[in-house]
Short mmCIF file of C-alpha atoms and ligand atoms in Angstrom, two decimals:
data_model
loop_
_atom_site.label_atom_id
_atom_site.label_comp_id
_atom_site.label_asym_id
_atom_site.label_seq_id
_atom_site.Cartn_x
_atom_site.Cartn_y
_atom_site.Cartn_z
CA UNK S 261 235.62 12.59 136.15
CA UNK S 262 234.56 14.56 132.45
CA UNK S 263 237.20 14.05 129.95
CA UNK S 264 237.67 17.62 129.41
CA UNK S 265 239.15 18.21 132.47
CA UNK S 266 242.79 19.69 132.42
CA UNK S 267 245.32 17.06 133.38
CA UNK S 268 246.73 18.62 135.76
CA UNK S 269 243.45 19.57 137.60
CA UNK S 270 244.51 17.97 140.46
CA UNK S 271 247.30 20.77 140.98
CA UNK S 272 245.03 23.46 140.09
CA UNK S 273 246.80 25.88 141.40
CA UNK S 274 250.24 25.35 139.65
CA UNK S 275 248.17 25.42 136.26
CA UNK S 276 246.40 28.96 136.96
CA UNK S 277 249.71 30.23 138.28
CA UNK S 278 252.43 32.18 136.03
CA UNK S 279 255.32 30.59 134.72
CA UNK S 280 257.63 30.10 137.61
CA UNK S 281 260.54 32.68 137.25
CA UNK S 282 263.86 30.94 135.87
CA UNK S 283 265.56 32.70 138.53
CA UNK S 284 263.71 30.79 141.65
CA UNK S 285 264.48 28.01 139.55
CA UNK S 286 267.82 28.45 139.16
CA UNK S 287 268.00 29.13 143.16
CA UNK S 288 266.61 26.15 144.41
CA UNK S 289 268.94 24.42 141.96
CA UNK S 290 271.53 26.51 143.47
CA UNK S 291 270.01 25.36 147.10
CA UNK S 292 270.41 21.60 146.45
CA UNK S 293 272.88 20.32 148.51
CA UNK S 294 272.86 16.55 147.21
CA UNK S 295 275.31 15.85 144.21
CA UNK S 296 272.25 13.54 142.27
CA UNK S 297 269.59 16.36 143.62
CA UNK S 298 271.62 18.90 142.06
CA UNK S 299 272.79 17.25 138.88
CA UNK S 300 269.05 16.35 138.18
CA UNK S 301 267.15 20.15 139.34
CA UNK S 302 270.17 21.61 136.64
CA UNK S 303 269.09 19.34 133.57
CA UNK S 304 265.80 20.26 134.53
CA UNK S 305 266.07 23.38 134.88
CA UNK S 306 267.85 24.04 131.44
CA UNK S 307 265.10 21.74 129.89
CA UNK S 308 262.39 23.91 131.08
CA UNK S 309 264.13 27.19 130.22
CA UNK S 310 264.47 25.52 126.83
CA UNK S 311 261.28 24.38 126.00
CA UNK S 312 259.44 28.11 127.55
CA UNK S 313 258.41 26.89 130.59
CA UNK S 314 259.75 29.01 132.54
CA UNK S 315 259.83 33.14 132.42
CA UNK S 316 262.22 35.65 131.92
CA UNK S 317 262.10 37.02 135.66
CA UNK S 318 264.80 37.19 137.95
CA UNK S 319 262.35 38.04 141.39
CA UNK S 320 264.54 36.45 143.66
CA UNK S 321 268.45 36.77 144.55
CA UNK S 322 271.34 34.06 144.57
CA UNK S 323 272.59 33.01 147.32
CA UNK S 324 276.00 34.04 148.43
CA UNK S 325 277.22 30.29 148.42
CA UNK S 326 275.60 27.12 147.05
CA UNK S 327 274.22 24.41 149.41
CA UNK S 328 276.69 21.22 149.18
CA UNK S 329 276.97 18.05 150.39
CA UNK S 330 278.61 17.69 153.84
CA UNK S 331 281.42 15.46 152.40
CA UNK S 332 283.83 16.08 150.62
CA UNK S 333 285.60 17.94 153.38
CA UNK S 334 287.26 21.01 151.69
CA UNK S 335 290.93 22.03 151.99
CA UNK S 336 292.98 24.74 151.78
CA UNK S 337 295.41 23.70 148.39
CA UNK S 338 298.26 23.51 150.82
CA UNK S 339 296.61 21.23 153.09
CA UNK S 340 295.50 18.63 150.52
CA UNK S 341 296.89 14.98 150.32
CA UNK S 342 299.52 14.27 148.05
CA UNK S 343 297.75 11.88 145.39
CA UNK S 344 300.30 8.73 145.92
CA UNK S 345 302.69 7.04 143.03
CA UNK S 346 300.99 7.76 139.62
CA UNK S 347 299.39 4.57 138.41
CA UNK S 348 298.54 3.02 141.97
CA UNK S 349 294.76 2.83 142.66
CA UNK S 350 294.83 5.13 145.05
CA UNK S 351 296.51 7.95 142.76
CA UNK S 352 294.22 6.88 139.96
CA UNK S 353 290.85 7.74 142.60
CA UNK S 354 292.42 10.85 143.91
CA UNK S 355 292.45 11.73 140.41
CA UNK S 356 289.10 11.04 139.55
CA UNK S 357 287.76 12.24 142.81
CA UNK S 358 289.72 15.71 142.11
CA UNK S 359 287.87 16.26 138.19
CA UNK S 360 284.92 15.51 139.93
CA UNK S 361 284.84 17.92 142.44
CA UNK S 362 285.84 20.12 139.78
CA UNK S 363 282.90 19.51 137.60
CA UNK S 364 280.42 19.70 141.03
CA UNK S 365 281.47 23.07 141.67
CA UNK S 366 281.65 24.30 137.88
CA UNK S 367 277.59 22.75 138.13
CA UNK S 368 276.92 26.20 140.44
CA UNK S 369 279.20 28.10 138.60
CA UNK S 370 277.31 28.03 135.90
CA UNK S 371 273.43 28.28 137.69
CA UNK S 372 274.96 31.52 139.08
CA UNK S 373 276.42 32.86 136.02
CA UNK S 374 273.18 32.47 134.82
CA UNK S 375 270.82 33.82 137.40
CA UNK S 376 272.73 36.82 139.26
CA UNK S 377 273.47 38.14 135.40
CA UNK S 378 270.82 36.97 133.27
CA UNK S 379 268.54 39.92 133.95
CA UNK S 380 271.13 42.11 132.56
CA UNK S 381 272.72 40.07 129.93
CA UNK S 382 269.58 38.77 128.03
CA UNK S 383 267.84 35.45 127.35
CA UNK S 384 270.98 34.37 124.98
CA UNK S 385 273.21 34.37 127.86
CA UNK S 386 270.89 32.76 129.90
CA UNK S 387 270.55 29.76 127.69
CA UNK S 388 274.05 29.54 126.89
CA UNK S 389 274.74 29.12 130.67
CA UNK S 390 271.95 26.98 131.55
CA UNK S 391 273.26 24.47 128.93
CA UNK S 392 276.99 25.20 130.13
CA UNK S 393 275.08 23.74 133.83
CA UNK S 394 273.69 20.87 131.96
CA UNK S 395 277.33 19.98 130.71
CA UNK S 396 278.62 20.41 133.82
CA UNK S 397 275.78 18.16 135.33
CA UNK S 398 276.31 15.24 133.13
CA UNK S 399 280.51 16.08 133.25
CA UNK S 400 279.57 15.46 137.11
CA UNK S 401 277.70 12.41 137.07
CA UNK S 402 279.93 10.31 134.16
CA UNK S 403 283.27 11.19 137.02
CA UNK S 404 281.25 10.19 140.12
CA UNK S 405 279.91 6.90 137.87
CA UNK S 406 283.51 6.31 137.14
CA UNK S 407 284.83 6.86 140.34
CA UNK S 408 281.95 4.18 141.78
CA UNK S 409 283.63 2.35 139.01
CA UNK S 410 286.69 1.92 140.79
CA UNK S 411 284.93 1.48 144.15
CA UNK S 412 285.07 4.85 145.46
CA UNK S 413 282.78 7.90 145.16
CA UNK S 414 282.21 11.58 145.49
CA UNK S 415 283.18 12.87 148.87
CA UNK S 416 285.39 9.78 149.63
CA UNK S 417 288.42 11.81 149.68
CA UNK S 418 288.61 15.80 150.79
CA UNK S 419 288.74 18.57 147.66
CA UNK S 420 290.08 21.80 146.79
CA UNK S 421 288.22 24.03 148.59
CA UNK S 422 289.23 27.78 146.68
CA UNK S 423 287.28 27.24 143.58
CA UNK S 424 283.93 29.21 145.14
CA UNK S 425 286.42 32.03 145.77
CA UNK S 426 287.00 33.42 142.48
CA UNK S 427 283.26 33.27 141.82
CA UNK S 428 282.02 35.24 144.96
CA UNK S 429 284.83 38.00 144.55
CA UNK S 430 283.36 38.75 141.23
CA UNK S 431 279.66 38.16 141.75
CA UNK S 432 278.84 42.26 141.66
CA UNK S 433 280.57 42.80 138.16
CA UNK S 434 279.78 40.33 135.43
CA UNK S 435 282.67 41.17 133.22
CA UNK S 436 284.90 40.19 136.15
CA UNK S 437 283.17 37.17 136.19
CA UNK S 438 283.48 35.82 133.02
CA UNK S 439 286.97 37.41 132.57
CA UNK S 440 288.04 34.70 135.65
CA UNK S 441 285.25 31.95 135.10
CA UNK S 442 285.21 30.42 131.60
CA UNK S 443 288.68 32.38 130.51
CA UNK S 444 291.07 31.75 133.06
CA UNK S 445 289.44 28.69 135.24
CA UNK S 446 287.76 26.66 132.61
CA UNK S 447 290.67 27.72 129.92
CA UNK S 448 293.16 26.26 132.13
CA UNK S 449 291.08 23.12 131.89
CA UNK S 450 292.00 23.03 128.04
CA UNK S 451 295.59 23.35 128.84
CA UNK S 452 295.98 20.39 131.40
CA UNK S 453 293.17 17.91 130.05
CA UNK S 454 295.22 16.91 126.84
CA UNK S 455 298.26 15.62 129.33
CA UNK S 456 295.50 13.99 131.74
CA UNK S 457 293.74 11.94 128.29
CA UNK S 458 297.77 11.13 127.39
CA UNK S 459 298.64 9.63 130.23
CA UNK S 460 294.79 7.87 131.18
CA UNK S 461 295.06 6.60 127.14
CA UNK S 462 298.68 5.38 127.97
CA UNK S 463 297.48 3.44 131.20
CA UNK S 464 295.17 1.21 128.78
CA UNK S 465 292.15 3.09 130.14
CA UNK S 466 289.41 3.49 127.13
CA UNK S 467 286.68 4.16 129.37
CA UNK S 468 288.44 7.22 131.80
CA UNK S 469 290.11 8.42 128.22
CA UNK S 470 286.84 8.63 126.50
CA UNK S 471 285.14 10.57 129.45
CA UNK S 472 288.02 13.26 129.39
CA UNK S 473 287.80 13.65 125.43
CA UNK S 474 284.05 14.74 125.82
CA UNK S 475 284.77 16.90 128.84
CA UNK S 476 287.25 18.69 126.30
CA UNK S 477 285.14 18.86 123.74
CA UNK S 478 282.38 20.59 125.76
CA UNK S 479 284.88 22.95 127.78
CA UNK S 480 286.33 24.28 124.40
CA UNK S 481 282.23 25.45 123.96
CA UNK S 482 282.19 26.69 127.08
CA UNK S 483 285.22 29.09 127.69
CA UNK S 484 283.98 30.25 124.02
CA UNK S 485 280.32 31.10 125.23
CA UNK S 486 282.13 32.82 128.24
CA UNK S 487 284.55 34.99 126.07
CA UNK S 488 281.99 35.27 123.33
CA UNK S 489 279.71 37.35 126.04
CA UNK S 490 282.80 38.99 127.42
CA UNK S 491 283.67 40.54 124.15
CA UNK S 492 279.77 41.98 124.35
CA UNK S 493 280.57 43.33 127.69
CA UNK S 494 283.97 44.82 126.34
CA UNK S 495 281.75 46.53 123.65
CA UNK S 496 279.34 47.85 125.76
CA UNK S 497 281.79 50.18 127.60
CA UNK S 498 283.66 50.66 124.38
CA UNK S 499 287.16 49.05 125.73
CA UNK S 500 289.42 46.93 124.27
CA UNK S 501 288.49 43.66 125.10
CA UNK S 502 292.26 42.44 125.49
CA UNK S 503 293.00 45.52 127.45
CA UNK S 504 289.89 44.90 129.68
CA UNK S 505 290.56 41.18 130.29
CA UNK S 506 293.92 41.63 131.42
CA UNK S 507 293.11 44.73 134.08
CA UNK S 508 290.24 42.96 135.19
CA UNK S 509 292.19 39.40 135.83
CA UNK S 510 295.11 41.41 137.54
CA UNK S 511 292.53 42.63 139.77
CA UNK S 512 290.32 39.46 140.50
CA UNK S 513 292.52 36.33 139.89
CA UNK S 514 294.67 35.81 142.29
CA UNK S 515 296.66 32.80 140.99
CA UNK S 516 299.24 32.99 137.96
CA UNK S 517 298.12 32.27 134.89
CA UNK S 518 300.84 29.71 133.29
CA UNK S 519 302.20 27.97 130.13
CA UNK S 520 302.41 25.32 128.51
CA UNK S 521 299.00 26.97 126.99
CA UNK S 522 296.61 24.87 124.89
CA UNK S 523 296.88 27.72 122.14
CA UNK S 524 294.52 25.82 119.40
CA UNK S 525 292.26 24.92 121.90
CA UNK S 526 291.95 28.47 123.13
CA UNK S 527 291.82 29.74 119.58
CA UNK S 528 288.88 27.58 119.06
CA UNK S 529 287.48 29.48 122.10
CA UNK S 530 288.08 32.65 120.68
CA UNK S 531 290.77 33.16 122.94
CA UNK S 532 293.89 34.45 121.13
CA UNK S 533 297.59 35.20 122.85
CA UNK S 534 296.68 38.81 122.83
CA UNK S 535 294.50 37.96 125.48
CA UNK S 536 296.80 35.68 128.09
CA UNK S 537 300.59 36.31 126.42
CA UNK S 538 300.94 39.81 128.27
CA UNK S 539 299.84 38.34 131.99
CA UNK S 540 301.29 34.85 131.75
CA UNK S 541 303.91 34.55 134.61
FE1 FE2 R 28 282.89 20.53 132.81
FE1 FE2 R 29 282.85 23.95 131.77
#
């Protein structure tokens, strides 16, 4: 074969084609039911939007619900299994199995963030949210490692099955969106991790402890990205982004929003008490 041949002559037709559209991208991301599929078409998917291999385009729609795997079997709250006597193996999976299923679902949380708004919102937002999905992707696959860890694994046990919910009620208004996404959802992930790393620290666990403190770090990034676009949407319509936040999560959220608060971690966010103080129950 000459030398000067492309490399990739043998897929011709991918080389003379446009960039594929992040938003297919993001979709058949979106589409991948498997947790290691899905956890490995996110990275690369925020790899190629990051290195301009793929194009601003949003040509295709999101699906109403993300494909998942068939296990776990979802629950309504009420219905799930208590998680036994803290410190017994079993309480210590259910644990583990519950952050993970937490970090699987924030995975398409973020890919839709990212593709249903992106058009509108701009390339900033979209590569703020396809590195939230990377997070979220590697959050997901250091909990299901640990879990395997202890001789379990993802979809061992059933999971929460209301965290799509808040998602799909919002998915026509993006303010709505982030208002209940990153500043009530993953915000109350600030508030209950410290208590979670306490009491993993205090059970001579290094490893679980160590896993938590970067899924802190990160979120503290995250619910700032989310209210740092928010305050952009609040702008845009000229209201008061306090104002807007709290009529918007009155409307949309339907669970309370409650203390103890993690007020320096939601500082950090850019999420002051004038925000949460006036709605907390
Ligand atoms: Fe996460
Ligand atoms: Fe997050």
């Amino acid at each position: 074969m000459p030398a000067t041949l492309p490399k990739c002559s043998l897929r011709r037709k991918r080389c003379n084609a446009l960039p594929q559209s992040v938003a297919s991208a993001i979709r058949a991301a979106l589409l991948t039911g498997d947790p290691r599929a899905k956890c490995f078409a996110t990275r690369a998917v925020a790899k190629d939007w990051r290195r301009g291999a793929l194009a601003f385009a949003f040509d295709v729609a999101m699906p109403d619900a993300p494909a998942r795997p068939e296990r776990p079997e979802l629950l309504a709250p009420s219905q799930m299994p208590k998680r036994g006597k803290g410190g017994s193996d079993r309480a210590r999976i259910a644990l583990w199995h519950s952050l993970a299923h937490i970090e699987f679902v924030a995975i398409d949380l973020a890919l839709d963030m990212a593709g249903r708004f992106g058009d509108a919102m701009g390339a900033e937002f979209v590569s703020d949210f396809l590195a939230v999905a990377a997070d979220e992707a590697m959050h997901f696959a250091l909990l299901a490692r640990k879990l395997e860890s202890l001789g379990s694994h993802y979809g061992a046990l059933p999971a929460h099955g209301g965290l799509w919910q808040a998602a799909h009620r919002t998915r026509h208004d993006v303010a709505a969106r982030l208002a209940v996404v990153p500043m009530v959802l993953e915000a109350r992930g600030l508030d209950v991790t410290p208590a979670t790393l306490e009491r993993v620290q205090a059970a001579g666990d290094s490893g679980g402890a160590k896993i938590l403190a970067r899924i802190l770090d990160d979120e503290i990034r995250h619910v700032g990205q989310g209210t740092k676009h928010f305050l952009r949407c609040a702008e845009m319509v000229q209201a008061n982004p306090e104002t807007l936040w709290q009529s918007l999560v009155k409307r949309h959220f339907k669970g309370a929003i409650k203390p103890p608060f993690n007020d320096s971690a939601r500082l950090a966010a850019g999420l002051s008490r004038e925000f949460y103080a006036a709605v907390a129950s």
